[in-house]
């Protein structure tokens, strides 16, 4: 398979390489801010629901709204904007996030807050599709996977620090103060990006219909469906991990947050390993980490009563879970070398569909078979994903004949 596209306007000189590394780190920090903005709402729901005089369940629909907007509008918007010069595009996204977070902080009612959430949801998939491609271009084909995994460290950082710290900020500054802090952080990252990132040559304007030709490629579609299966498996269990820790492992509620932070910390190793291996064999790497995910999820519920065994099982789960974020993104982009930004965004949309499906699947299994079933059901889906990776590989080999 073709590797990710070479740089469009950045040379491979040592100076350019250093600039590319700095730019990739800034993109990772931007990813941290963006993912924190996306998921911070979960920790702020009780406070903002009380302040806006709505139920927690009604406020919770803002999370669903965000995911649905990402899923439905991401590919079209990315195809429309992918030809923009990337530095200008990223600055625009960060300024949009800063403004939307400020509007959220000032929101007098749920409807205004919903609008403040829709706007960044429109920009998020544009960022992910183009940031992944830009990091790969800046790094060059030999280091593309590692560069994309570096950007994806922003996800791990948000899960590990951003969301918990944002929740703490919400408790001390109020939920509006948390959004003000995020707005300020977006502006700071925009300044850093303006200073450190080189200007890149604008991409060639390609009509959406031309880019959408990848949707006729069975190998590309197979890779996208594989991502749906992987994220369904991941979020069948992860959505209810806190409940598993409380109800089965009998972790005190006050300690659950620390366990989740540990889960995210271990996952940093998975992010690095995924980026290291995916360049060579993307489908085999997907299959391997999907199988590892199945083992970790099933072992967590089976060994939950033993603390040492639980720690080991969660470590396996955490490594596989975090590795699959960049692995899926890189794999799908590699399957569409002529439309990588659109491919990356379609993968983000597919991932959001898988997240929603996993949450539904896990939620449906709990009343039927108990909380522990989320680990087993998730493991089964993960094994199907591992087998599916082999089937997609056959599609690729058939296409090359």
PDB file of N, CA and C in Angstrom, residues 133-182:
ATOM      1  N   UNK A 133      -3.026  14.534   8.041  1.00  0.00           N
ATOM      2  CA  UNK A 133      -2.345  14.594   6.757  1.00  0.00           C
ATOM      3  C   UNK A 133      -1.167  15.561   6.806  1.00  0.00           C
ATOM      4  N   UNK A 134      -1.334  16.710   7.468  1.00  0.00           N
ATOM      5  CA  UNK A 134      -0.267  17.706   7.536  1.00  0.00           C
ATOM      6  C   UNK A 134       0.925  17.185   8.333  1.00  0.00           C
ATOM      7  N   UNK A 135       0.665  16.515   9.449  1.00  0.00           N
ATOM      8  CA  UNK A 135       1.757  15.936  10.238  1.00  0.00           C
ATOM      9  C   UNK A 135       2.532  14.920   9.406  1.00  0.00           C
ATOM     10  N   UNK A 136       1.801  14.113   8.627  1.00  0.00           N
ATOM     11  CA  UNK A 136       2.466  13.130   7.772  1.00  0.00           C
ATOM     12  C   UNK A 136       3.310  13.811   6.705  1.00  0.00           C
ATOM     13  N   UNK A 137       2.815  14.894   6.124  1.00  0.00           N
ATOM     14  CA  UNK A 137       3.565  15.625   5.106  1.00  0.00           C
ATOM     15  C   UNK A 137       4.828  16.251   5.686  1.00  0.00           C
ATOM     16  N   UNK A 138       4.705  16.847   6.852  1.00  0.00           N
ATOM     17  CA  UNK A 138       5.856  17.495   7.475  1.00  0.00           C
ATOM     18  C   UNK A 138       6.942  16.493   7.846  1.00  0.00           C
ATOM     19  N   UNK A 139       6.533  15.276   8.225  1.00  0.00           N
ATOM     20  CA  UNK A 139       7.498  14.270   8.675  1.00  0.00           C
ATOM     21  C   UNK A 139       8.127  13.506   7.517  1.00  0.00           C
ATOM     22  N   UNK A 140       7.409  13.365   6.401  1.00  0.00           N
ATOM     23  CA  UNK A 140       7.896  12.554   5.299  1.00  0.00           C
ATOM     24  C   UNK A 140       7.400  11.117   5.424  1.00  0.00           C
ATOM     25  N   UNK A 141       7.420  10.356   4.329  1.00  0.00           N
ATOM     26  CA  UNK A 141       6.851   9.010   4.318  1.00  0.00           C
ATOM     27  C   UNK A 141       7.428   8.068   5.366  1.00  0.00           C
ATOM     28  N   UNK A 142       8.732   8.141   5.620  1.00  0.00           N
ATOM     29  CA  UNK A 142       9.358   7.194   6.538  1.00  0.00           C
ATOM     30  C   UNK A 142       8.913   7.376   7.983  1.00  0.00           C
ATOM     31  N   UNK A 143       8.503   8.593   8.350  1.00  0.00           N
ATOM     32  CA  UNK A 143       8.136   8.881   9.740  1.00  0.00           C
ATOM     33  C   UNK A 143       6.677   9.331   9.872  1.00  0.00           C
ATOM     34  N   UNK A 144       5.886   9.086   8.831  1.00  0.00           N
ATOM     35  CA  UNK A 144       4.510   9.585   8.825  1.00  0.00           C
ATOM     36  C   UNK A 144       3.689   9.018   9.977  1.00  0.00           C
ATOM     37  N   UNK A 145       3.780   7.704  10.182  1.00  0.00           N
ATOM     38  CA  UNK A 145       2.990   7.082  11.239  1.00  0.00           C
ATOM     39  C   UNK A 145       3.330   7.629  12.612  1.00  0.00           C
ATOM     40  N   UNK A 146       4.609   7.817  12.880  1.00  0.00           N
ATOM     41  CA  UNK A 146       5.021   8.349  14.184  1.00  0.00           C
ATOM     42  C   UNK A 146       4.537   9.786  14.367  1.00  0.00           C
ATOM     43  N   UNK A 147       4.566  10.559  13.266  1.00  0.00           N
ATOM     44  CA  UNK A 147       4.110  11.946  13.360  1.00  0.00           C
ATOM     45  C   UNK A 147       2.624  12.013  13.679  1.00  0.00           C
ATOM     46  N   UNK A 148       1.825  11.181  13.005  1.00  0.00           N
ATOM     47  CA  UNK A 148       0.389  11.172  13.270  1.00  0.00           C
ATOM     48  C   UNK A 148       0.115  10.699  14.695  1.00  0.00           C
ATOM     49  N   UNK A 149       0.873   9.700  15.152  1.00  0.00           N
ATOM     50  CA  UNK A 149       0.674   9.220  16.532  1.00  0.00           C
ATOM     51  C   UNK A 149       1.044  10.298  17.541  1.00  0.00           C
ATOM     52  N   UNK A 150       2.015  11.170  17.181  1.00  0.00           N
ATOM     53  CA  UNK A 150       2.355  12.294  18.061  1.00  0.00           C
ATOM     54  C   UNK A 150       1.176  13.245  18.190  1.00  0.00           C
ATOM     55  N   UNK A 151       0.527  13.540  17.057  1.00  0.00           N
ATOM     56  CA  UNK A 151      -0.668  14.386  17.108  1.00  0.00           C
ATOM     57  C   UNK A 151      -1.733  13.724  17.983  1.00  0.00           C
ATOM     58  N   UNK A 152      -1.848  12.416  17.876  1.00  0.00           N
ATOM     59  CA  UNK A 152      -2.857  11.698  18.652  1.00  0.00           C
ATOM     60  C   UNK A 152      -2.508  11.605  20.132  1.00  0.00           C
ATOM     61  N   UNK A 153      -1.288  11.964  20.493  1.00  0.00           N
ATOM     62  CA  UNK A 153      -0.983  12.084  21.926  1.00  0.00           C
ATOM     63  C   UNK A 153      -1.878  13.133  22.581  1.00  0.00           C
ATOM     64  N   UNK A 154      -2.377  14.068  21.765  1.00  0.00           N
ATOM     65  CA  UNK A 154      -3.308  15.056  22.301  1.00  0.00           C
ATOM     66  C   UNK A 154      -4.551  14.420  22.868  1.00  0.00           C
ATOM     67  N   UNK A 155      -5.010  13.310  22.252  1.00  0.00           N
ATOM     68  CA  UNK A 155      -6.169  12.582  22.780  1.00  0.00           C
ATOM     69  C   UNK A 155      -5.828  11.978  24.124  1.00  0.00           C
ATOM     70  N   UNK A 156      -4.670  11.295  24.181  1.00  0.00           N
ATOM     71  CA  UNK A 156      -4.263  10.671  25.443  1.00  0.00           C
ATOM     72  C   UNK A 156      -4.082  11.720  26.529  1.00  0.00           C
ATOM     73  N   UNK A 157      -3.470  12.851  26.153  1.00  0.00           N
ATOM     74  CA  UNK A 157      -3.258  13.916  27.135  1.00  0.00           C
ATOM     75  C   UNK A 157      -4.566  14.481  27.651  1.00  0.00           C
ATOM     76  N   UNK A 158      -5.559  14.610  26.751  1.00  0.00           N
ATOM     77  CA  UNK A 158      -6.865  15.124  27.174  1.00  0.00           C
ATOM     78  C   UNK A 158      -7.549  14.146  28.111  1.00  0.00           C
ATOM     79  N   UNK A 159      -7.469  12.849  27.765  1.00  0.00           N
ATOM     80  CA  UNK A 159      -8.087  11.836  28.630  1.00  0.00           C
ATOM     81  C   UNK A 159      -7.387  11.771  29.983  1.00  0.00           C
ATOM     82  N   UNK A 160      -6.063  11.950  29.970  1.00  0.00           N
ATOM     83  CA  UNK A 160      -5.286  11.803  31.192  1.00  0.00           C
ATOM     84  C   UNK A 160      -5.329  13.050  32.064  1.00  0.00           C
ATOM     85  N   UNK A 161      -5.191  14.238  31.428  1.00  0.00           N
ATOM     86  CA  UNK A 161      -5.088  15.475  32.210  1.00  0.00           C
ATOM     87  C   UNK A 161      -6.204  16.484  31.917  1.00  0.00           C
ATOM     88  N   UNK A 162      -6.492  16.698  30.623  1.00  0.00           N
ATOM     89  CA  UNK A 162      -7.388  17.786  30.256  1.00  0.00           C
ATOM     90  C   UNK A 162      -8.772  17.671  30.845  1.00  0.00           C
ATOM     91  N   UNK A 163      -9.411  16.510  30.660  1.00  0.00           N
ATOM     92  CA  UNK A 163     -10.784  16.341  31.129  1.00  0.00           C
ATOM     93  C   UNK A 163     -10.857  16.332  32.659  1.00  0.00           C
ATOM     94  N   UNK A 164      -9.986  15.562  33.366  1.00  0.00           N
ATOM     95  CA  UNK A 164     -10.031  15.629  34.836  1.00  0.00           C
ATOM     96  C   UNK A 164      -9.730  17.024  35.381  1.00  0.00           C
ATOM     97  N   UNK A 165      -8.695  17.696  34.825  1.00  0.00           N
ATOM     98  CA  UNK A 165      -8.356  19.028  35.311  1.00  0.00           C
ATOM     99  C   UNK A 165      -9.451  20.034  34.964  1.00  0.00           C
ATOM    100  N   UNK A 166     -10.070  19.858  33.797  1.00  0.00           N
ATOM    101  CA  UNK A 166     -11.171  20.732  33.441  1.00  0.00           C
ATOM    102  C   UNK A 166     -12.350  20.572  34.380  1.00  0.00           C
ATOM    103  N   UNK A 167     -12.585  19.329  34.798  1.00  0.00           N
ATOM    104  CA  UNK A 167     -13.662  19.073  35.758  1.00  0.00           C
ATOM    105  C   UNK A 167     -13.341  19.716  37.101  1.00  0.00           C
ATOM    106  N   UNK A 168     -12.076  19.639  37.503  1.00  0.00           N
ATOM    107  CA  UNK A 168     -11.660  20.295  38.748  1.00  0.00           C
ATOM    108  C   UNK A 168     -11.830  21.806  38.630  1.00  0.00           C
ATOM    109  N   UNK A 169     -11.444  22.347  37.464  1.00  0.00           N
ATOM    110  CA  UNK A 169     -11.612  23.788  37.241  1.00  0.00           C
ATOM    111  C   UNK A 169     -13.081  24.176  37.312  1.00  0.00           C
ATOM    112  N   UNK A 170     -13.946  23.298  36.784  1.00  0.00           N
ATOM    113  CA  UNK A 170     -15.370  23.565  36.860  1.00  0.00           C
ATOM    114  C   UNK A 170     -15.869  23.602  38.289  1.00  0.00           C
ATOM    115  N   UNK A 171     -15.276  22.744  39.143  1.00  0.00           N
ATOM    116  CA  UNK A 171     -15.695  22.716  40.544  1.00  0.00           C
ATOM    117  C   UNK A 171     -15.202  23.941  41.303  1.00  0.00           C
ATOM    118  N   UNK A 172     -14.052  24.488  40.896  1.00  0.00           N
ATOM    119  CA  UNK A 172     -13.487  25.632  41.619  1.00  0.00           C
ATOM    120  C   UNK A 172     -13.881  26.971  40.998  1.00  0.00           C
ATOM    121  N   UNK A 173     -13.947  27.023  39.666  1.00  0.00           N
ATOM    122  CA  UNK A 173     -14.251  28.267  38.967  1.00  0.00           C
ATOM    123  C   UNK A 173     -15.693  28.333  38.484  1.00  0.00           C
ATOM    124  N   UNK A 174     -16.413  27.212  38.586  1.00  0.00           N
ATOM    125  CA  UNK A 174     -17.741  27.128  37.998  1.00  0.00           C
ATOM    126  C   UNK A 174     -17.642  26.636  36.566  1.00  0.00           C
ATOM    127  N   UNK A 175     -18.745  26.089  36.034  1.00  0.00           N
ATOM    128  CA  UNK A 175     -18.686  25.538  34.682  1.00  0.00           C
ATOM    129  C   UNK A 175     -18.405  26.629  33.646  1.00  0.00           C
ATOM    130  N   UNK A 176     -18.860  27.826  33.902  1.00  0.00           N
ATOM    131  CA  UNK A 176     -18.561  28.927  32.973  1.00  0.00           C
ATOM    132  C   UNK A 176     -17.063  29.262  33.001  1.00  0.00           C
ATOM    133  N   UNK A 177     -16.470  29.215  34.181  1.00  0.00           N
ATOM    134  CA  UNK A 177     -15.042  29.470  34.300  1.00  0.00           C
ATOM    135  C   UNK A 177     -14.216  28.445  33.543  1.00  0.00           C
ATOM    136  N   UNK A 178     -14.677  27.185  33.535  1.00  0.00           N
ATOM    137  CA  UNK A 178     -13.967  26.140  32.791  1.00  0.00           C
ATOM    138  C   UNK A 178     -13.968  26.449  31.294  1.00  0.00           C
ATOM    139  N   UNK A 179     -15.093  26.925  30.769  1.00  0.00           N
ATOM    140  CA  UNK A 179     -15.150  27.276  29.351  1.00  0.00           C
ATOM    141  C   UNK A 179     -14.307  28.518  29.048  1.00  0.00           C
ATOM    142  N   UNK A 180     -14.278  29.481  29.968  1.00  0.00           N
ATOM    143  CA  UNK A 180     -13.401  30.638  29.770  1.00  0.00           C
ATOM    144  C   UNK A 180     -11.935  30.206  29.712  1.00  0.00           C
ATOM    145  N   UNK A 181     -11.559  29.264  30.586  1.00  0.00           N
ATOM    146  CA  UNK A 181     -10.178  28.773  30.588  1.00  0.00           C
ATOM    147  C   UNK A 181      -9.835  28.104  29.262  1.00  0.00           C
ATOM    148  N   UNK A 182     -10.779  27.324  28.727  1.00  0.00           N
ATOM    149  CA  UNK A 182     -10.539  26.678  27.441  1.00  0.00           C
ATOM    150  C   UNK A 182     -10.434  27.701  26.315  1.00  0.00           C
TER     151      UNK A 182
END
